[in-house]
mmCIF file of C-alpha atoms in Angstrom:
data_model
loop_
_atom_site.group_PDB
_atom_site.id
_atom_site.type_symbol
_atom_site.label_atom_id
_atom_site.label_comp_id
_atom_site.label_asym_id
_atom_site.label_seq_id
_atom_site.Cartn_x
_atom_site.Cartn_y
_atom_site.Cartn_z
ATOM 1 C CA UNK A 1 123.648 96.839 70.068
ATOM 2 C CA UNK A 2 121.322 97.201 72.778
ATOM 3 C CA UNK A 3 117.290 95.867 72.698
ATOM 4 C CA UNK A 4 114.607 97.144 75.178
ATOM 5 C CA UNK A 5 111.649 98.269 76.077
ATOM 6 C CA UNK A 6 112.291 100.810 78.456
ATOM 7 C CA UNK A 7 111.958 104.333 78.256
ATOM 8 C CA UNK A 8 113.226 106.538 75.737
ATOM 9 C CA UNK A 9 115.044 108.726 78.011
ATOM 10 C CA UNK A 10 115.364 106.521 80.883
ATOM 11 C CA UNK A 11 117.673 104.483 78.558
ATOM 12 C CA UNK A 12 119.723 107.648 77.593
ATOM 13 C CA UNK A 13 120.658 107.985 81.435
ATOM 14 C CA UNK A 14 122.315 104.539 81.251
ATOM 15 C CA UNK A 15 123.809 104.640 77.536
ATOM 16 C CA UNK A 16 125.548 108.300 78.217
ATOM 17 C CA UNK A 17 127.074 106.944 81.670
ATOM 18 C CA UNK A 18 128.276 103.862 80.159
ATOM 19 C CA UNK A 19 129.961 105.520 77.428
ATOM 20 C CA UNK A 20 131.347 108.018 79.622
ATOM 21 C CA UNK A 21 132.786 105.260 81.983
ATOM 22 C CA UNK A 22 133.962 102.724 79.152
ATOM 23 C CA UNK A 23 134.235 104.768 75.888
ATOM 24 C CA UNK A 24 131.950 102.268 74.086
ATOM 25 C CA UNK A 25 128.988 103.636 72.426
ATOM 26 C CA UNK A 26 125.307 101.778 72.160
ATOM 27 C CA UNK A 27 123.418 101.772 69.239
ATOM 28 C CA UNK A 28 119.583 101.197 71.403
ATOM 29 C CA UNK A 29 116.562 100.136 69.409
ATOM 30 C CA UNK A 30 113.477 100.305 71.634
ATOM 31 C CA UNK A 31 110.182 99.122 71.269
ATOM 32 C CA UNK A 32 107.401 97.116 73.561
ATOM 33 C CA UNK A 33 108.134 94.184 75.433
ATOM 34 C CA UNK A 34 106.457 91.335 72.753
ATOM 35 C CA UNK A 35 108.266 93.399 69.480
ATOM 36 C CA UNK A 36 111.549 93.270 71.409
ATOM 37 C CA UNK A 37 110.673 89.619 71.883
ATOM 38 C CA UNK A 38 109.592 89.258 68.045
ATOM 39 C CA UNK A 39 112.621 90.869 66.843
ATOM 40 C CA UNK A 40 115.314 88.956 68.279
ATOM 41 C CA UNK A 41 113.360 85.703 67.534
ATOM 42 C CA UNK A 42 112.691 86.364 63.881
ATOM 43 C CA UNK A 43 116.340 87.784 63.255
ATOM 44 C CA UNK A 44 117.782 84.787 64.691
ATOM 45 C CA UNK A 45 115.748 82.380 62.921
ATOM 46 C CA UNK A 46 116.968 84.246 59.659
ATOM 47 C CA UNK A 47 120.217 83.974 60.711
ATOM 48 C CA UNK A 48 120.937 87.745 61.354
ATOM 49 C CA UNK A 49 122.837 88.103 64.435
ATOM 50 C CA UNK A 50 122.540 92.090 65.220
ATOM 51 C CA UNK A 51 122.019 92.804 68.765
ATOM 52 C CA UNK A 52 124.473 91.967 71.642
ATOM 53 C CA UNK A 53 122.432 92.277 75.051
ATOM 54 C CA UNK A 54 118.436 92.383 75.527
ATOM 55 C CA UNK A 55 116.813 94.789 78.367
ATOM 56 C CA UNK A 56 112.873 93.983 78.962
ATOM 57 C CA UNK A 57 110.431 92.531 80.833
ATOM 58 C CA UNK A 58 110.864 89.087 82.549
ATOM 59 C CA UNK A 59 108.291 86.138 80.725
ATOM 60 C CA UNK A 60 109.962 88.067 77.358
ATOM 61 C CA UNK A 61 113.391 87.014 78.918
ATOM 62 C CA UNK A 62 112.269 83.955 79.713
ATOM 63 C CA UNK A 63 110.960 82.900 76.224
ATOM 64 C CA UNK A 64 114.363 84.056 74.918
ATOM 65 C CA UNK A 65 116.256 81.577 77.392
ATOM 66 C CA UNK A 66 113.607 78.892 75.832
ATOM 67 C CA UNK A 67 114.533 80.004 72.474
ATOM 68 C CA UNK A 68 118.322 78.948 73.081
ATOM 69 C CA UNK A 69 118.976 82.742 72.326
ATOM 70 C CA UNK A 70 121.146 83.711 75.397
ATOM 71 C CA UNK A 71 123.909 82.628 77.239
ATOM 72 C CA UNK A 72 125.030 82.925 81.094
ATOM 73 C CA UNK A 73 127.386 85.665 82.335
ATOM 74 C CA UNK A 74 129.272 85.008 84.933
ATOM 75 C CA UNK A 75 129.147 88.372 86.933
ATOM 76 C CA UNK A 76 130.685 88.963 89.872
ATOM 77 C CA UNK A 77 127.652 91.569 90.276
ATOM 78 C CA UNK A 78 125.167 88.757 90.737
ATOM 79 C CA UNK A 79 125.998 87.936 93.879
ATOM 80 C CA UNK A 80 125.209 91.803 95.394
ATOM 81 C CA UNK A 81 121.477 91.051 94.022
ATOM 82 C CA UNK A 82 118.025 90.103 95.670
ATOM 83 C CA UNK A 83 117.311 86.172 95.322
ATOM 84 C CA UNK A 84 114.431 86.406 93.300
ATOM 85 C CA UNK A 85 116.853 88.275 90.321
ATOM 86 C CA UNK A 86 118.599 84.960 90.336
ATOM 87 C CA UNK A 87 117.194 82.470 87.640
ATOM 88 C CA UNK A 88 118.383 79.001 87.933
ATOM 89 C CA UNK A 89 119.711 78.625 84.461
ATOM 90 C CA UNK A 90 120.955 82.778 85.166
ATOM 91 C CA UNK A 91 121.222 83.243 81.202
ATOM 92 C CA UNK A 92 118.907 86.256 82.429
ATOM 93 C CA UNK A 93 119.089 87.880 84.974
ATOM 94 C CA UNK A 94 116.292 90.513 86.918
ATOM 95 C CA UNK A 95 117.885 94.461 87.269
ATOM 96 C CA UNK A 96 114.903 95.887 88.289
ATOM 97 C CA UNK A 97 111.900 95.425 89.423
ATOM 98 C CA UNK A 98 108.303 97.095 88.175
ATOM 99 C CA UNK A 99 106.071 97.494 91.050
ATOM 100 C CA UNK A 100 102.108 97.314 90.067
ATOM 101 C CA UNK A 101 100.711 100.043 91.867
ATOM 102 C CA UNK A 102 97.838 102.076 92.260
ATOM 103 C CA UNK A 103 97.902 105.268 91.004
ATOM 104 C CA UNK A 104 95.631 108.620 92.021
ATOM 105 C CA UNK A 105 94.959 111.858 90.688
ATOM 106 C CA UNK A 106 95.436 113.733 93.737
ATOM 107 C CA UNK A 107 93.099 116.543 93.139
ATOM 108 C CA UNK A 108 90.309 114.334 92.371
ATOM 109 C CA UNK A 109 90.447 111.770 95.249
ATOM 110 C CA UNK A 110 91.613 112.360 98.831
ATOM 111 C CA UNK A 111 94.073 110.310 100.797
ATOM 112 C CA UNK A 112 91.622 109.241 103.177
ATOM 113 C CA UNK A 113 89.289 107.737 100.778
ATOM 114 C CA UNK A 114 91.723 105.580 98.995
ATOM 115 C CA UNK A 115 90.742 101.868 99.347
ATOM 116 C CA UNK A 116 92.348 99.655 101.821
ATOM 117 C CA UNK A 117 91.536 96.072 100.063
ATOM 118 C CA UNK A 118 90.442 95.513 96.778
ATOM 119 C CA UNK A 119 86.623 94.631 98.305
ATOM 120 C CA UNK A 120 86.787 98.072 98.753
ATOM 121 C CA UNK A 121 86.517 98.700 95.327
ATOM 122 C CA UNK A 122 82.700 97.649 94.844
ATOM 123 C CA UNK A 123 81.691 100.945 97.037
ATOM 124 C CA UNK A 124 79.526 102.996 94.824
ATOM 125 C CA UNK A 125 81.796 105.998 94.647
ATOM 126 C CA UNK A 126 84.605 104.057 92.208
ATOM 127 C CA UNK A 127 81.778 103.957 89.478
ATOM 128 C CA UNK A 128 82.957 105.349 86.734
ATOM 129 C CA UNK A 129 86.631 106.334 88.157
ATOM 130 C CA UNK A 130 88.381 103.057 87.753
ATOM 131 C CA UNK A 131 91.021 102.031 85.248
ATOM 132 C CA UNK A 132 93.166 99.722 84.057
ATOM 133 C CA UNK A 133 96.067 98.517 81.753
ATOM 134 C CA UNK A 134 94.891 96.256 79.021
ATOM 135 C CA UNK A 135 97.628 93.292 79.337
ATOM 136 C CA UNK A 136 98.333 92.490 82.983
ATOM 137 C CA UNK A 137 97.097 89.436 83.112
ATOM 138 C CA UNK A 138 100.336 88.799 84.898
ATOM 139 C CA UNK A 139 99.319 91.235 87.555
ATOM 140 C CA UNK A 140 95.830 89.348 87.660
ATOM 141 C CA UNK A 141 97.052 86.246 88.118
ATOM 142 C CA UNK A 142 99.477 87.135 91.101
ATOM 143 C CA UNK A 143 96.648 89.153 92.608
ATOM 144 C CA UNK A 144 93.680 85.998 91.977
ATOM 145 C CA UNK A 145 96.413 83.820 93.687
ATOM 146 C CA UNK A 146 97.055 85.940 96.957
ATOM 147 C CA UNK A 147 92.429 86.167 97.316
ATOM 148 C CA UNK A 148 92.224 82.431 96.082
ATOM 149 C CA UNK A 149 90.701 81.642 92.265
ATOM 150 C CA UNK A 150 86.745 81.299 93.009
ATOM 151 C CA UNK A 151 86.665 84.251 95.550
ATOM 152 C CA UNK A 152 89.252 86.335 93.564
ATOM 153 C CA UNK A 153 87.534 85.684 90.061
ATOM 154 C CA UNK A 154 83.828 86.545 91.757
ATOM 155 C CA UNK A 155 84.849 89.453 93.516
ATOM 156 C CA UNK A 156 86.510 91.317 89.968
ATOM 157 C CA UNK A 157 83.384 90.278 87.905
ATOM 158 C CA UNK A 158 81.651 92.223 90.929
ATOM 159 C CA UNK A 159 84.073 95.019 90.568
ATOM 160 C CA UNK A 160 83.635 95.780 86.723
ATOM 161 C CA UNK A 161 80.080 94.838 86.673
ATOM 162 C CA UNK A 162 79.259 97.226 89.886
ATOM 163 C CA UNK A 163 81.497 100.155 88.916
ATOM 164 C CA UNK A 164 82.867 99.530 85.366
ATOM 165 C CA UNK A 165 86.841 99.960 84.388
ATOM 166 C CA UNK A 166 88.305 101.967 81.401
ATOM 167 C CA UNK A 167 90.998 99.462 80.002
ATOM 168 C CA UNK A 168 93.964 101.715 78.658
ATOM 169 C CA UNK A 169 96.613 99.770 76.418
ATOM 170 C CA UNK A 170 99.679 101.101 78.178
ATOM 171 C CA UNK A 171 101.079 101.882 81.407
ATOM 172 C CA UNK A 172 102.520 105.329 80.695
ATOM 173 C CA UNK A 173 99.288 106.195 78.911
ATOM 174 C CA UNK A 174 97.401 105.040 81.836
ATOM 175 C CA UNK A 175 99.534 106.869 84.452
ATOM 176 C CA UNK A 176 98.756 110.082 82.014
ATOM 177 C CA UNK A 177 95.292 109.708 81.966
ATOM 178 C CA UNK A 178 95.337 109.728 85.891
ATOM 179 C CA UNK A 179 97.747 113.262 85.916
ATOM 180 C CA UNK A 180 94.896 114.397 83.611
ATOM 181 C CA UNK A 181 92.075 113.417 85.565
ATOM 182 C CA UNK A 182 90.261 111.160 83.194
ATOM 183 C CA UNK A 183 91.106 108.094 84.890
ATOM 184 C CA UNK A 184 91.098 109.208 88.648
ATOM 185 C CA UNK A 185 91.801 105.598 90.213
ATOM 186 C CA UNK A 186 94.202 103.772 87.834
ATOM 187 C CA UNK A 187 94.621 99.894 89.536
ATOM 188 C CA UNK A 188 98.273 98.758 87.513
ATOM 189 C CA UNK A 189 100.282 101.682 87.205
ATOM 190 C CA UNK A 190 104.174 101.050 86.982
ATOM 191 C CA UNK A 191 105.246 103.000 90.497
ATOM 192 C CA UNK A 192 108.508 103.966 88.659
ATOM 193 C CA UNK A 193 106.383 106.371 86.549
ATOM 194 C CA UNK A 194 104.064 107.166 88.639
ATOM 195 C CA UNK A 195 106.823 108.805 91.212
ATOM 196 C CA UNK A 196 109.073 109.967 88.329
ATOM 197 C CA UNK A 197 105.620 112.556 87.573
ATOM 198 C CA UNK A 198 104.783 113.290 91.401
ATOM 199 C CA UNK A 199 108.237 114.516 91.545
ATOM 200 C CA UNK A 200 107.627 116.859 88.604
ATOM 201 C CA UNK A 201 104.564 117.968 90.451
ATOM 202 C CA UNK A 202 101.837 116.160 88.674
ATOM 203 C CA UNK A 203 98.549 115.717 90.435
ATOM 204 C CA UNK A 204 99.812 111.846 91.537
ATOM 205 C CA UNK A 205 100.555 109.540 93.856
ATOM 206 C CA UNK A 206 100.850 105.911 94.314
ATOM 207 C CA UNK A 207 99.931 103.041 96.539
ATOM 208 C CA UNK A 208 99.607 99.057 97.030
ATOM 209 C CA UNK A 209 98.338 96.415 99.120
ATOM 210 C CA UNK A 210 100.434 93.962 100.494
ATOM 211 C CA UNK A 211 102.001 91.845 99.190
ATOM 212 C CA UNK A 212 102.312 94.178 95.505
ATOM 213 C CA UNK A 213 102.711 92.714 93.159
ATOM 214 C CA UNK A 214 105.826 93.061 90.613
ATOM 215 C CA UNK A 215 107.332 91.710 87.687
ATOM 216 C CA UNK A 216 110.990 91.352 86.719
ATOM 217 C CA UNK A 217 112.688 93.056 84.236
ATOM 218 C CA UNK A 218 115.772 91.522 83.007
ATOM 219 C CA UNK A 219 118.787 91.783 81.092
ATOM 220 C CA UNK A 220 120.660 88.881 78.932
ATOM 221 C CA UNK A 221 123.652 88.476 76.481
ATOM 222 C CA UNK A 222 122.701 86.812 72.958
ATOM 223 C CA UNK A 223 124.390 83.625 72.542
ATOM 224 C CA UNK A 224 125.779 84.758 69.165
ATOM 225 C CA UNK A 225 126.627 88.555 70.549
ATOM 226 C CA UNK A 226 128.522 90.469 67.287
ATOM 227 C CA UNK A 227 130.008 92.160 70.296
ATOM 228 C CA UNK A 228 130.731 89.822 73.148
ATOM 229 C CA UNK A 229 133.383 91.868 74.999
ATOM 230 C CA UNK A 230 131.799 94.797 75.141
ATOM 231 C CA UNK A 231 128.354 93.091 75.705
ATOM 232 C CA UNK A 232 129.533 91.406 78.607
ATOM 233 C CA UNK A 233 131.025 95.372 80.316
ATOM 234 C CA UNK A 234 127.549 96.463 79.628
ATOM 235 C CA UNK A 235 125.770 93.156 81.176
ATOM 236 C CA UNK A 236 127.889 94.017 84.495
ATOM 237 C CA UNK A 237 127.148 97.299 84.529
ATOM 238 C CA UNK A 238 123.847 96.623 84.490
ATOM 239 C CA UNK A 239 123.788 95.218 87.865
ATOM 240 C CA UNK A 240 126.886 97.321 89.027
ATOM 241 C CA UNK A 241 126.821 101.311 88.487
ATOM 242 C CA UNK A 242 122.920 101.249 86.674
ATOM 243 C CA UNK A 243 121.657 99.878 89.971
ATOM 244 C CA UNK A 244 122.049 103.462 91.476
ATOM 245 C CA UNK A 245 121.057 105.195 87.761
ATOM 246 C CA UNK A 246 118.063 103.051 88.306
ATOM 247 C CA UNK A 247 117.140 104.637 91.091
ATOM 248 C CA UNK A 248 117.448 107.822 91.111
ATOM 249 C CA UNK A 249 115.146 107.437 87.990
ATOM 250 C CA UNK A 250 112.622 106.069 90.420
ATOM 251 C CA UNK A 251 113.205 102.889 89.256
ATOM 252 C CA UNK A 252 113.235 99.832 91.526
ATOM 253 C CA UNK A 253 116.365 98.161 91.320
ATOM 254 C CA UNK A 254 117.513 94.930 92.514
ATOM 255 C CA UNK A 255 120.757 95.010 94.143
ATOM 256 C CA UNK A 256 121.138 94.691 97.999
ATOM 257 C CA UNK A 257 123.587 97.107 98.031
ATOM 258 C CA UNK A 258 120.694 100.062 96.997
ATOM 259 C CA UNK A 259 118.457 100.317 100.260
ATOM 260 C CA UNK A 260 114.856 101.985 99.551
ATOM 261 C CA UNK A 261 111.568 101.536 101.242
ATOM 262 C CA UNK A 262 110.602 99.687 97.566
ATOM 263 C CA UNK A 263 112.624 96.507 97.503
ATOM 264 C CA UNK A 264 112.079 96.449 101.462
ATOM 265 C CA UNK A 265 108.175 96.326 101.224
ATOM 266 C CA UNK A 266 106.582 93.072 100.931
ATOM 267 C CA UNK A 267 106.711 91.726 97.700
ATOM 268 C CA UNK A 268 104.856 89.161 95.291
ATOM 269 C CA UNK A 269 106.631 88.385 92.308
ATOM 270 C CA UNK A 270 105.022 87.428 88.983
ATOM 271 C CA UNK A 271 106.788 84.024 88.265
ATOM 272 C CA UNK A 272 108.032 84.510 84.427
ATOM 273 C CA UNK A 273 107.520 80.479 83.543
ATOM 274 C CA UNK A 274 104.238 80.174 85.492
ATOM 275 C CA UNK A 275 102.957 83.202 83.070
ATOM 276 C CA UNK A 276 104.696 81.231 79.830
ATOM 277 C CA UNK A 277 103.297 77.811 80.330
ATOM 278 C CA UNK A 278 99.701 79.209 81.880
ATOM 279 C CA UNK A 279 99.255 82.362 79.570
ATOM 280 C CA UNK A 280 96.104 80.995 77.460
ATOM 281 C CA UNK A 281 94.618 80.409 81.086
ATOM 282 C CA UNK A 282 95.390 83.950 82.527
ATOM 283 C CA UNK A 283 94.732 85.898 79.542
ATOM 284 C CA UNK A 284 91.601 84.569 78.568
ATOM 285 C CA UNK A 285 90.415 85.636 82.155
ATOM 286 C CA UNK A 286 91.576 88.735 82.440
ATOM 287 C CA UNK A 287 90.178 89.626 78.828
ATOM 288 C CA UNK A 288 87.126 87.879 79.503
ATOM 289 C CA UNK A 289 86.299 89.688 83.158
ATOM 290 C CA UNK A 290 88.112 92.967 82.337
ATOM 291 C CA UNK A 291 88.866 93.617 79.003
ATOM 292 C CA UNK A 292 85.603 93.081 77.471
ATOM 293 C CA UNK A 293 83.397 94.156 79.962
ATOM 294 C CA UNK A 294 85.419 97.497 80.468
ATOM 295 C CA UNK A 295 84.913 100.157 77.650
#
């Protein structure tokens, strides 16, 4: 029994290779990051011990690890994996990365006039072309610590106040809304989707400063797995034969072994128990200069 909050038919790719390889089936139940979260908490607090291995985004992995809910694998795979997938504890552990990026609508803005810092987004011509997703504070904060607090705060109450930002709950919505042309300059698009519609010929492309910014997503065994045997096969392949699934999905994965131009570029990388222990701080910012000041 498999948890996550990736895509429908991203998810298929891996589940249809794994039980072509292994003969094991998986029964997936997919939602958003917090009801993955939610799920496993509350059925495990009831006592109901369903689901064998959880797939989703990294401070959700980490509260699970707080929780006492999952339970180191030692995989040989581990070791053919970037440093930053390593926790210390490594009862999760990070299989892919999702790169914030900006996203364009290609027929609506030109190459050339993309910005090159994010001062460059209080020019006059952004008004009214800017959007945004409406739960990265995560994002926020690793982008407020790279410009410093008081000058990184200032300069995005400058931004929404000058131009104004159309906060989209969503990051496949708000990668949509850019193919569509409704959002033409979209600031935290996941680059995994963004690419995955270029390449289907969408009016899109993608971008970042440096460093981007990027969040872990990681995968973990339950401590009280129905399945353990067979959760354990699919926790290796995770990092083993999905690495190269994961990328020719246009996903950013997070062995060594996979060479791309992605895990190459400089990267920032949200830290999961920063977010956890300073989330009332980050989130009331971000809703507070963003959220509510956007429409």
């Amino acid at each position: 029994m498999f948890y996550t909050s990736a895509p429908v038919d991203d998810v298929a790719v891996l589940t249809e290779a794994f039980d072509k390889k292994y003969g094991v089936k998986v029964k997936v139940w997919r939602a958003g990051s917090e009801k993955v979260l939610q799920r496993a908490v509350t059925e495990a607090r009831a006592g109901r011990f369903d689901v064998d291995i959880i797939d989703t985004n990294g401070p959700e992995m980490e509260s699970l690890h707080r929780e006492k809910l999952l339970v180191e694998v030692k995989s040989p795979h581990v070791a053919d994996l970037i440093p930053q997938a390593i926790l210390p504890h490594r009862e999760w552990i990070g299989s892919r990365l999702n790169i914030f990026a900006f996203g364009y609508n290609t027929k609506l803005v030109k190459k050339e006039e993309l910005p090159k810092s994010y001062e460059d987004l209080l020019n006059p011509k952004w008004k009214g072309k800017l959007g945004i997703e409406a739960e990265d504070f995560d994002w926020f904060s690793g982008v407020i610590g790279e410009l410093g607090e008081a000058k990184g705060l200032k300069l995005f109450r400058d931004i929404v106040a000058a131009n104004g930002v159309s906060v989209r709950k969503g990051h496949t919505l708000l990668t949509n809304l850019v193919v569509s042309g409704e959002v033409p300059l979209a600031l935290t698009v996941y680059n995994y989707k963004a690419e995955q519609l270029k390449n289907k010929g969408a009016p899109i492309d993608w971008f970042t400063f440096v460093p981007a910014i990027a969040r872990p997503n990681g995968t973990g065994m339950l401590r009280r797995a129905p399945h353990p045997h067979a959760a354990v096969l699919f926790f290796d392949f995770m990092l083993s034969d999905a690495q190269d699934l994961l990328l020719k999905r246009d996903f950013v994965p997070t062995s060594k072994r996979i060479k791309t131009t992605l895990n190459q570029m400089p990267i920032k990388f949200v830290d999961s128990k920063v977010i956890l222990d300073e989330e009332a701080k980050w989130n009331k910012l971000y809703q507070d200069i963003i959220v509510k000041q956007g429409k």
